[in-house]
CSV table of C-alpha atoms in Angstrom, one decimal:
chain,number,residue,atom,x,y,z
M,1,MET,CA,-11.1,0.7,-6.0
M,2,THR,CA,-12.9,0.3,-2.7
M,3,THR,CA,-15.1,-2.5,-1.6
M,4,LYS,CA,-18.3,-0.4,-1.5
M,5,GLN,CA,-21.1,-2.3,-3.1
M,6,VAL,CA,-23.8,-1.2,-5.5
M,7,ALA,CA,-26.9,-3.1,-6.5
M,8,ALA,CA,-26.3,-5.4,-9.5
M,9,PRO,CA,-29.0,-5.9,-12.1
M,10,ARG,CA,-30.1,-9.5,-11.5
M,11,ARG,CA,-31.1,-10.5,-15.0
M,12,PRO,CA,-27.7,-9.8,-16.8
M,13,VAL,CA,-25.7,-11.5,-14.0
M,14,ALA,CA,-28.0,-14.5,-14.1
M,15,THR,CA,-27.8,-14.7,-17.8
M,16,MET,CA,-24.0,-14.5,-17.8
M,17,SER,CA,-24.0,-17.3,-15.1
M,18,VAL,CA,-26.0,-19.5,-17.5
M,19,GLY,CA,-23.5,-18.9,-20.2
M,20,HIS,CA,-20.7,-19.7,-17.8
M,21,ALA,CA,-22.4,-23.0,-17.0
M,22,ALA,CA,-22.7,-23.8,-20.7
M,23,VAL,CA,-19.0,-23.4,-21.3
M,24,ASP,CA,-17.7,-25.1,-18.2
M,25,PHE,CA,-20.0,-28.0,-18.9
M,26,TYR,CA,-17.4,-29.0,-21.5
M,27,GLN,CA,-14.6,-28.9,-19.0
M,28,GLY,CA,-16.5,-31.5,-17.0
M,29,ALA,CA,-17.5,-33.4,-20.2
M,30,VAL,CA,-13.9,-34.4,-21.0
M,31,PRO,CA,-13.3,-36.7,-18.0
M,32,ALA,CA,-16.8,-38.1,-18.4
M,33,LEU,CA,-16.0,-39.1,-22.0
M,34,VAL,CA,-12.9,-41.0,-21.0
M,35,PRO,CA,-14.6,-44.3,-19.8
M,36,PHE,CA,-16.5,-44.5,-23.1
M,37,LEU,CA,-13.4,-43.9,-25.2
M,38,VAL,CA,-11.6,-46.6,-23.2
M,39,ALA,CA,-14.5,-49.1,-23.5
M,40,GLU,CA,-15.3,-48.5,-27.2
M,41,ARG,CA,-11.9,-47.8,-28.7
M,42,HIS,CA,-9.8,-49.8,-26.2
M,43,TYR,CA,-7.5,-46.9,-25.2
M,44,GLY,CA,-5.0,-47.5,-22.5
M,45,TYR,CA,-4.5,-45.3,-19.5
M,46,ALA,CA,-1.7,-43.4,-21.1
M,47,ALA,CA,-3.8,-42.6,-24.2
M,48,ALA,CA,-6.8,-41.6,-22.0
M,49,SER,CA,-4.6,-39.3,-19.9
M,50,GLY,CA,-3.3,-37.7,-23.1
M,51,ILE,CA,-6.9,-36.8,-24.1
M,52,VAL,CA,-7.6,-35.2,-20.7
M,53,LEU,CA,-4.2,-33.3,-20.9
M,54,ALA,CA,-5.0,-32.1,-24.4
M,55,ALA,CA,-8.1,-30.3,-23.0
M,56,THR,CA,-7.1,-29.1,-19.6
M,57,LEU,CA,-3.4,-28.1,-19.9
M,58,LEU,CA,-3.8,-26.5,-23.3
M,59,SER,CA,-6.8,-24.6,-22.1
M,60,SER,CA,-5.1,-23.3,-19.0
M,61,LEU,CA,-1.9,-22.3,-20.8
M,62,VAL,CA,-3.6,-20.3,-23.6
M,63,GLN,CA,-6.0,-18.4,-21.4
M,64,PRO,CA,-3.5,-15.7,-20.6
M,65,LEU,CA,-2.8,-15.3,-24.3
M,66,PHE,CA,-6.5,-14.7,-24.9
M,67,GLY,CA,-6.5,-12.4,-21.9
M,68,SER,CA,-3.7,-10.4,-23.5
M,69,LEU,CA,-5.6,-10.1,-26.7
M,70,THR,CA,-8.7,-8.8,-24.9
M,71,ASP,CA,-6.6,-6.2,-23.1
M,72,ARG,CA,-5.7,-4.7,-26.5
M,73,TRP,CA,-9.2,-4.9,-28.1
M,74,THR,CA,-12.7,-5.2,-26.8
M,75,MET,CA,-13.9,-8.6,-28.2
M,76,PRO,CA,-17.4,-9.4,-27.0
M,77,TRP,CA,-18.0,-11.5,-30.1
M,78,LEU,CA,-15.3,-13.9,-28.7
M,79,ILE,CA,-17.8,-15.1,-26.0
M,80,PRO,CA,-20.4,-16.8,-28.3
M,81,VAL,CA,-17.7,-18.0,-30.8
M,82,SER,CA,-15.7,-19.6,-28.0
M,83,THR,CA,-18.8,-21.2,-26.5
M,84,LEU,CA,-19.6,-22.8,-29.9
M,85,CYS,CA,-16.0,-24.0,-30.3
M,86,ALA,CA,-16.1,-25.6,-26.9
M,87,GLY,CA,-19.3,-27.5,-27.8
M,88,LEU,CA,-18.2,-28.3,-31.4
M,89,GLY,CA,-15.0,-29.9,-30.1
M,90,ILE,CA,-16.7,-32.3,-27.7
M,91,ALA,CA,-19.4,-33.0,-30.3
M,92,LEU,CA,-16.8,-34.2,-32.8
M,93,SER,CA,-14.7,-36.1,-30.3
M,94,GLY,CA,-16.9,-39.2,-30.4
M,95,LEU,CA,-16.9,-39.4,-34.2
M,96,GLY,CA,-14.4,-41.5,-36.1
M,97,ASP,CA,-11.7,-43.8,-34.7
M,98,SER,CA,-8.6,-41.7,-35.1
M,99,TYR,CA,-6.8,-40.9,-31.8
M,100,VAL,CA,-5.1,-37.9,-33.3
M,101,LEU,CA,-8.4,-36.4,-34.5
M,102,THR,CA,-10.0,-37.1,-31.1
M,103,CYS,CA,-7.2,-35.2,-29.4
M,104,LEU,CA,-7.5,-32.3,-31.8
M,105,ALA,CA,-11.3,-32.2,-31.3
M,106,VAL,CA,-10.8,-32.1,-27.5
M,107,ALA,CA,-8.1,-29.5,-27.9
M,108,LEU,CA,-10.5,-27.4,-29.9
M,109,SER,CA,-13.0,-27.6,-27.0
M,110,GLY,CA,-10.2,-26.6,-24.6
M,111,ILE,CA,-9.2,-23.6,-26.7
M,112,GLY,CA,-12.9,-22.5,-26.8
M,113,VAL,CA,-13.1,-22.7,-23.0
M,114,ALA,CA,-9.8,-20.7,-22.7
M,115,ALA,CA,-11.0,-18.0,-25.1
M,116,TYR,CA,-14.3,-17.6,-23.2
M,117,HIS,CA,-13.2,-16.7,-19.7
M,118,PRO,CA,-11.1,-13.5,-19.9
M,119,GLU,CA,-13.7,-11.5,-21.9
M,120,ALA,CA,-16.6,-13.1,-20.1
M,121,ALA,CA,-15.1,-12.3,-16.7
M,122,ARG,CA,-14.7,-8.7,-17.8
M,123,LEU,CA,-18.4,-8.4,-18.9
M,124,ALA,CA,-19.6,-10.2,-15.8
M,125,ARG,CA,-17.8,-7.6,-13.7
M,126,VAL,CA,-19.6,-4.9,-15.6
M,127,ALA,CA,-22.9,-6.6,-15.3
M,128,SER,CA,-22.3,-7.1,-11.5
M,129,GLY,CA,-22.0,-3.4,-11.0
M,130,GLY,CA,-19.2,-4.0,-8.5
M,131,SER,CA,-21.2,-6.5,-6.4
M,132,HIS,CA,-19.1,-9.3,-4.9
M,133,VAL,CA,-22.3,-11.3,-4.4
M,134,ALA,CA,-23.1,-11.1,-8.1
M,135,MET,CA,-19.6,-12.2,-9.1
M,136,GLY,CA,-20.1,-15.1,-6.8
M,137,TRP,CA,-23.2,-16.2,-8.7
M,138,PHE,CA,-21.3,-15.9,-12.0
M,139,SER,CA,-18.6,-18.2,-10.6
M,140,LEU,CA,-21.2,-20.6,-9.3
M,141,GLY,CA,-22.6,-20.9,-12.8
M,142,GLY,CA,-19.3,-22.4,-14.0
M,143,ASN,CA,-19.2,-24.8,-11.0
M,144,ILE,CA,-22.7,-26.0,-11.8
M,145,GLY,CA,-22.0,-26.6,-15.4
M,146,PHE,CA,-18.9,-28.6,-14.6
M,147,ALA,CA,-20.8,-30.7,-12.1
M,148,LEU,CA,-23.7,-31.3,-14.5
M,149,ALA,CA,-21.5,-32.7,-17.3
M,150,PRO,CA,-21.1,-36.3,-15.9
M,151,ALA,CA,-24.8,-36.5,-15.2
M,152,ALA,CA,-25.6,-35.6,-18.8
M,153,VAL,CA,-22.8,-37.3,-20.7
M,154,GLY,CA,-23.1,-40.7,-19.0
M,155,PRO,CA,-26.7,-41.4,-19.7
M,156,LEU,CA,-26.5,-40.0,-23.3
M,157,LEU,CA,-23.5,-42.0,-24.4
M,158,SER,CA,-24.7,-45.1,-22.5
M,159,ALA,CA,-27.9,-45.0,-24.6
M,160,GLY,CA,-26.4,-44.1,-27.9
M,161,SER,CA,-22.6,-44.9,-27.7
M,162,LEU,CA,-20.0,-42.4,-28.8
M,163,SER,CA,-21.9,-41.8,-32.0
M,164,ALA,CA,-24.4,-39.8,-29.9
M,165,SER,CA,-21.7,-37.2,-29.1
M,166,PRO,CA,-23.0,-34.5,-31.5
M,167,TRP,CA,-26.0,-34.1,-29.1
M,168,LEU,CA,-23.5,-32.7,-26.6
M,169,ALA,CA,-23.3,-29.5,-28.7
M,170,VAL,CA,-26.8,-28.6,-27.4
M,171,PRO,CA,-25.7,-26.8,-24.2
M,172,ALA,CA,-23.4,-24.6,-26.3
M,173,VAL,CA,-26.0,-23.6,-28.7
M,174,ALA,CA,-28.5,-22.9,-25.9
M,175,GLY,CA,-25.9,-20.9,-24.0
M,176,VAL,CA,-25.2,-18.7,-27.0
M,177,LEU,CA,-28.9,-18.1,-27.8
M,178,LEU,CA,-29.6,-17.2,-24.2
M,179,THR,CA,-26.7,-14.8,-23.7
M,180,VAL,CA,-26.1,-13.1,-27.0
M,181,HIS,CA,-28.5,-10.2,-26.4
M,182,VAL,CA,-27.0,-9.5,-22.9
M,183,ILE,CA,-23.5,-9.6,-24.4
M,184,ARG,CA,-24.5,-7.1,-27.1
M,185,ALA,CA,-26.0,-4.8,-24.4
M,186,LEU,CA,-23.0,-5.0,-22.1
M,187,ALA,CA,-20.3,-4.5,-24.8
M,188,PRO,CA,-20.5,-0.7,-24.9
M,189,ARG,CA,-20.4,-0.5,-21.1
M,190,ALA,CA,-17.4,-2.8,-21.0
M,191,ALA,CA,-15.5,-0.6,-23.4
M,192,VAL,CA,-16.2,2.4,-21.2
M,193,ALA,CA,-15.2,0.5,-18.1
M,194,LYS,CA,-11.9,-0.6,-19.7
M,195,ALA,CA,-11.0,3.0,-20.5
M,196,ALA,CA,-11.9,4.1,-17.0
M,197,ALA,CA,-9.9,1.3,-15.4
M,198,ARG,CA,-6.8,2.3,-17.4
M,199,ARG,CA,-7.1,5.8,-16.0
M,200,ALA,CA,-7.6,4.5,-12.5
M,201,GLY,CA,-4.0,3.6,-11.8
M,202,ARG,CA,-0.9,1.5,-12.5
M,203,ASP,CA,-0.6,-2.3,-12.6
M,204,ASN,CA,0.6,-3.8,-9.3
M,205,TRP,CA,2.6,-6.8,-10.5
M,206,PRO,CA,4.3,-7.7,-7.2
M,207,GLU,CA,1.0,-8.0,-5.4
M,208,PHE,CA,-0.6,-9.8,-8.4
M,209,LEU,CA,2.2,-12.4,-8.3
M,210,ARG,CA,1.6,-12.9,-4.6
M,211,LEU,CA,-2.1,-13.4,-5.3
M,212,THR,CA,-1.2,-15.9,-8.1
M,213,ALA,CA,0.9,-17.8,-5.6
M,214,VAL,CA,-2.1,-18.1,-3.3
M,215,ILE,CA,-4.2,-19.4,-6.1
M,216,VAL,CA,-1.6,-22.0,-7.1
M,217,CYS,CA,-1.6,-23.3,-3.5
M,218,ARG,CA,-5.3,-23.5,-3.5
M,219,SER,CA,-5.4,-25.3,-6.8
M,220,VAL,CA,-3.0,-28.0,-5.7
M,221,VAL,CA,-5.0,-28.6,-2.5
M,222,PHE,CA,-8.4,-28.7,-4.2
M,223,VAL,CA,-7.4,-30.7,-7.3
M,224,GLY,CA,-5.4,-33.1,-5.1
M,225,LEU,CA,-8.3,-33.7,-2.9
M,226,SER,CA,-10.7,-34.1,-5.8
M,227,ALA,CA,-8.5,-36.7,-7.3
M,228,PHE,CA,-8.0,-38.8,-4.2
M,229,ILE,CA,-10.8,-38.1,-1.7
M,230,ALA,CA,-13.0,-40.9,-3.0
M,231,VAL,CA,-10.3,-43.6,-2.5
M,232,TYR,CA,-9.3,-42.0,0.8
M,233,ALA,CA,-12.9,-42.1,2.1
M,234,GLN,CA,-13.1,-45.8,1.2
M,235,GLN,CA,-9.9,-46.4,3.2
M,236,ARG,CA,-10.9,-44.3,6.3
M,237,VAL,CA,-14.6,-44.8,6.4
M,238,GLY,CA,-15.3,-48.1,4.7
M,239,GLY,CA,-18.4,-48.7,2.6
M,240,GLY,CA,-16.8,-49.2,-0.8
M,241,ALA,CA,-17.6,-47.0,-3.8
M,242,THR,CA,-20.7,-45.5,-2.1
M,243,ALA,CA,-18.5,-43.9,0.6
M,244,GLY,CA,-16.1,-42.5,-2.0
M,245,SER,CA,-18.9,-41.1,-4.1
M,246,ALA,CA,-20.5,-39.5,-1.1
M,247,ALA,CA,-17.2,-37.8,-0.1
M,248,LEU,CA,-16.8,-36.4,-3.7
M,249,PHE,CA,-20.4,-35.1,-3.6
M,250,VAL,CA,-19.8,-33.4,-0.3
M,251,LEU,CA,-16.6,-31.8,-1.7
M,252,PHE,CA,-18.4,-30.4,-4.7
M,253,ALA,CA,-21.5,-29.3,-2.8
M,254,GLY,CA,-19.4,-27.5,-0.2
M,255,GLY,CA,-17.7,-25.7,-3.1
M,256,ALA,CA,-21.0,-24.4,-4.4
M,257,VAL,CA,-21.9,-23.1,-0.9
M,258,GLY,CA,-18.5,-21.5,-0.5
M,259,THR,CA,-18.7,-19.7,-3.9
M,260,VAL,CA,-21.9,-17.9,-3.0
M,261,LEU,CA,-20.9,-17.3,0.6
M,262,GLY,CA,-17.7,-15.7,-0.4
M,263,GLY,CA,-19.4,-12.8,-2.1
M,264,ARG,CA,-21.6,-12.1,0.9
M,265,LEU,CA,-18.7,-12.2,3.3
M,266,ALA,CA,-16.7,-9.9,1.1
M,267,SER,CA,-19.6,-7.4,1.0
M,268,ARG,CA,-19.4,-7.3,4.8
M,269,TRP,CA,-15.7,-7.7,5.6
M,270,GLY,CA,-13.9,-6.7,2.4
M,271,ARG,CA,-12.3,-9.0,-0.1
M,272,VAL,CA,-8.8,-9.3,1.3
M,273,ARG,CA,-9.9,-9.9,4.9
M,274,THR,CA,-12.3,-12.6,3.6
M,275,VAL,CA,-9.5,-14.3,1.7
M,276,ARG,CA,-7.3,-14.3,4.7
M,277,ILE,CA,-10.0,-15.8,7.0
M,278,ALA,CA,-10.9,-18.4,4.4
M,279,TYR,CA,-7.3,-19.7,4.1
M,280,ALA,CA,-6.8,-19.6,7.8
M,281,ALA,CA,-9.9,-21.8,8.1
M,282,CYS,CA,-8.5,-24.1,5.5
M,283,VAL,CA,-5.6,-25.2,7.7
M,284,PRO,CA,-7.7,-27.0,10.5
M,285,ALA,CA,-10.3,-28.1,7.9
M,286,VAL,CA,-7.8,-29.9,5.7
M,287,ALA,CA,-5.9,-31.2,8.8
M,288,GLY,CA,-9.2,-32.7,10.1
M,289,LEU,CA,-9.9,-34.2,6.7
M,290,VAL,CA,-6.6,-35.9,6.5
M,291,LEU,CA,-6.0,-36.9,10.1
M,292,VAL,CA,-9.4,-37.5,11.8
M,293,PRO,CA,-10.7,-41.0,11.1
M,294,GLY,CA,-14.3,-42.2,10.7
M,295,PRO,CA,-17.4,-40.4,9.4
M,296,ALA,CA,-16.1,-37.0,10.6
M,297,LEU,CA,-14.2,-37.0,7.3
M,298,TYR,CA,-17.4,-35.9,5.6
M,299,VAL,CA,-17.8,-32.9,8.0
M,300,PHE,CA,-14.2,-31.8,7.4
M,301,ALA,CA,-14.6,-32.3,3.6
M,302,ALA,CA,-17.6,-29.9,3.6
M,303,LEU,CA,-15.7,-27.4,5.7
M,304,THR,CA,-12.6,-27.7,3.4
M,305,ALA,CA,-14.5,-27.2,0.2
M,306,THR,CA,-16.4,-24.2,1.6
M,307,ALA,CA,-13.2,-22.6,2.8
M,308,LEU,CA,-11.4,-23.2,-0.5
M,309,TYR,CA,-14.3,-21.8,-2.6
M,310,VAL,CA,-15.1,-18.7,-0.5
M,311,PRO,CA,-12.2,-16.8,-2.1
M,312,PHE,CA,-12.8,-18.2,-5.6
M,313,SER,CA,-14.7,-15.3,-7.2
M,314,LEU,CA,-12.7,-12.8,-5.1
M,315,HIS,CA,-9.5,-13.9,-6.7
M,316,ILE,CA,-10.9,-12.8,-10.1
M,317,THR,CA,-11.9,-9.3,-9.0
M,318,LEU,CA,-8.8,-8.8,-7.0
M,319,GLY,CA,-6.7,-9.8,-10.0
M,320,GLN,CA,-8.6,-7.4,-12.2
M,321,ASP,CA,-8.2,-4.5,-9.8
M,322,LEU,CA,-4.5,-5.2,-9.3
M,323,LEU,CA,-3.9,-5.1,-13.1
M,324,PRO,CA,-6.4,-2.4,-14.2
M,325,ASN,CA,-4.6,-2.0,-17.5
M,326,ARG,CA,-4.5,-5.7,-18.2
M,327,MET,CA,-7.8,-7.1,-16.8
M,328,GLY,CA,-8.0,-9.7,-19.5
M,329,THR,CA,-4.6,-11.0,-18.6
M,330,ALA,CA,-5.6,-11.0,-14.9
M,331,SER,CA,-8.7,-13.0,-15.7
M,332,GLY,CA,-6.8,-15.5,-17.8
M,333,VAL,CA,-4.2,-16.1,-15.1
M,334,THR,CA,-6.7,-16.3,-12.1
M,335,LEU,CA,-9.0,-18.6,-14.1
M,336,GLY,CA,-6.5,-20.5,-16.2
M,337,LEU,CA,-2.7,-20.7,-15.8
M,338,ALA,CA,-2.6,-20.8,-12.0
M,339,VAL,CA,-5.4,-23.4,-11.9
M,340,SER,CA,-3.6,-25.8,-14.2
M,341,VAL,CA,-0.8,-26.3,-11.6
M,342,GLY,CA,-3.2,-28.4,-9.5
M,343,GLY,CA,-3.6,-30.9,-12.4
M,344,VAL,CA,0.2,-31.0,-12.9
M,345,ALA,CA,0.8,-31.7,-9.2
M,346,SER,CA,-1.7,-34.5,-8.9
M,347,PRO,CA,0.7,-37.2,-10.4
M,348,ALA,CA,3.3,-36.2,-7.8
M,349,ILE,CA,0.7,-36.8,-5.1
M,350,GLY,CA,-0.1,-40.2,-6.6
M,351,ALA,CA,3.6,-41.1,-6.9
M,352,LEU,CA,4.2,-40.3,-3.2
M,353,ALA,CA,1.1,-42.3,-2.3
M,354,ASP,CA,2.5,-45.3,-4.2
M,355,ALA,CA,5.8,-45.0,-2.4
M,356,THR,CA,4.3,-44.4,1.1
M,357,SER,CA,0.6,-44.2,1.8
M,358,LEU,CA,-2.3,-42.0,0.6
M,359,ARG,CA,-2.5,-40.4,4.0
M,360,THR,CA,1.1,-39.4,4.0
M,361,ALA,CA,0.8,-38.1,0.4
M,362,LEU,CA,-2.1,-35.8,1.5
M,363,LEU,CA,-0.2,-34.3,4.5
M,364,PRO,CA,1.7,-31.7,2.4
M,365,LEU,CA,-1.7,-30.2,1.4
M,366,ILE,CA,-2.0,-29.0,5.0
M,367,ALA,CA,1.4,-27.2,4.6
M,368,LEU,CA,0.2,-25.6,1.4
M,369,CYS,CA,-2.8,-24.2,3.2
M,370,VAL,CA,-0.5,-22.6,5.7
M,371,VAL,CA,1.6,-21.1,2.9
M,372,ALA,CA,-1.5,-19.8,1.2
M,373,TRP,CA,-2.6,-18.1,4.5
M,374,LEU,CA,0.8,-16.6,5.1
M,375,VAL,CA,1.0,-15.2,1.6
M,376,ALA,CA,-2.6,-13.9,1.8
M,377,ARG,CA,-1.6,-12.0,4.9
M,378,THR,CA,0.7,-9.8,2.7
M,379,LEU,CA,-2.1,-8.8,0.3
M,380,THR,CA,-3.8,-5.4,0.6
M,381,GLU,CA,-7.1,-4.2,-0.8
M,382,PRO,CA,-6.4,-2.6,-4.2
M,383,GLY,CA,-6.4,1.2,-3.8
M,384,GLU,CA,-5.5,1.3,-0.2
M,385,ASP,CA,-1.9,2.1,-0.9
M,386,ASP,CA,-2.8,4.8,-3.4
M,387,ALA,CA,-5.2,6.3,-0.9
M,388,ARG,CA,-2.6,6.3,1.9
M,389,ARG,CA,0.2,7.7,-0.3
M,390,PRO,CA,-1.2,11.3,-0.8
M,391,SER,CA,-2.0,11.6,2.9
M,392,GLU,CA,1.5,10.4,3.8
M,393,GLU,CA,3.1,12.8,1.3
M,394,GLY,CA,0.9,15.6,2.6
M,395,ALA,CA,2.0,14.8,6.2
M,396,GLY,CA,5.6,14.8,5.1
M,397,GLN,CA,5.3,18.2,3.4
M,398,GLU,CA,3.6,19.6,6.4
M,399,ALA,CA,6.4,18.3,8.7
M,400,ALA,CA,9.0,19.8,6.3
M,401,SER,CA,7.4,23.2,6.6
M,402,VAL,CA,7.6,23.3,10.4
M,403,PRO,CA,10.7,25.2,11.5
M,404,GLN,CA,13.3,22.9,13.1
M,405,ARG,CA,14.4,23.7,16.6
């Protein structure tokens, strides 16, 4: 598949982006719930961490499973059902006092999030008409939903306590009502696209595994910075909690800019070249963030987030094109399993910071950017090898037909 772009219908892509925002709202809602659970139910740090783990790790691990299921069968109905499950789990999490039931409710939400992404990514690809810009907007929808969750959960539960949690189901219901007609319209086209993709070529597992390695490095870098940049900004800049909140805002805002910019750059330069340039830019950006003191930290935070998010939507379409027979699995891995590694690595960064300093603990992130860039240099645009192979074989046959002297 080449990087030639076609115009994407705006309305279906925009609608799918809204649905993506509704689902990823519940990923952001889990950490926003934790302070209220700690305050009202007197949970300790270990118990609070268990609730977050029940949502994030379970969601990430089962996404490839749902991806495998959608590779076997076209399941557009899974999108609205999973959206409702994500909302129902969070809505129930604030009711009752049982820790086990709270974990199960949050886990249900995580499973809903996991079930949504593989099939939704497939339909979004169909709706985009092959446009990298459109896929960037679809990815941005998820980022916006995640970012909006704390702004909605905090005021709602502050006013009504945990007993107001059923109101948190509203985004899920709204997301389903807004997207169900588009999903119904896209489903036949998705089935045709799946059959065409299977005829397009073989799965390229070696290159897909290299792409996964790149995504893992990116995940550790971004999640590590997300977890510690607020504290680090207070140490390096001063200004207390305000300085930390500003750094976190810059990191998330830069990510939104990078997500949209990535699609536009890929339309001009191609996906793989854009990915390589983005990770090359990550190296000095993260180095400046970690090593340069003073207010310049905010500039490097913006550059880092932009560079890390430029390839975000491109990872999804590259994975789908590398595994044309298993596009659901590819979507599940690029959106789920690889991303979870960042959360698993965060405690290691914290432990190293306790043993040394936070600055020392963040230094390995620079090295991971270098690794991501080096591995990205080995990637090729899907289809290039297949396009070269016939010409190479033809050249070889022509050379064989020439009499040897």
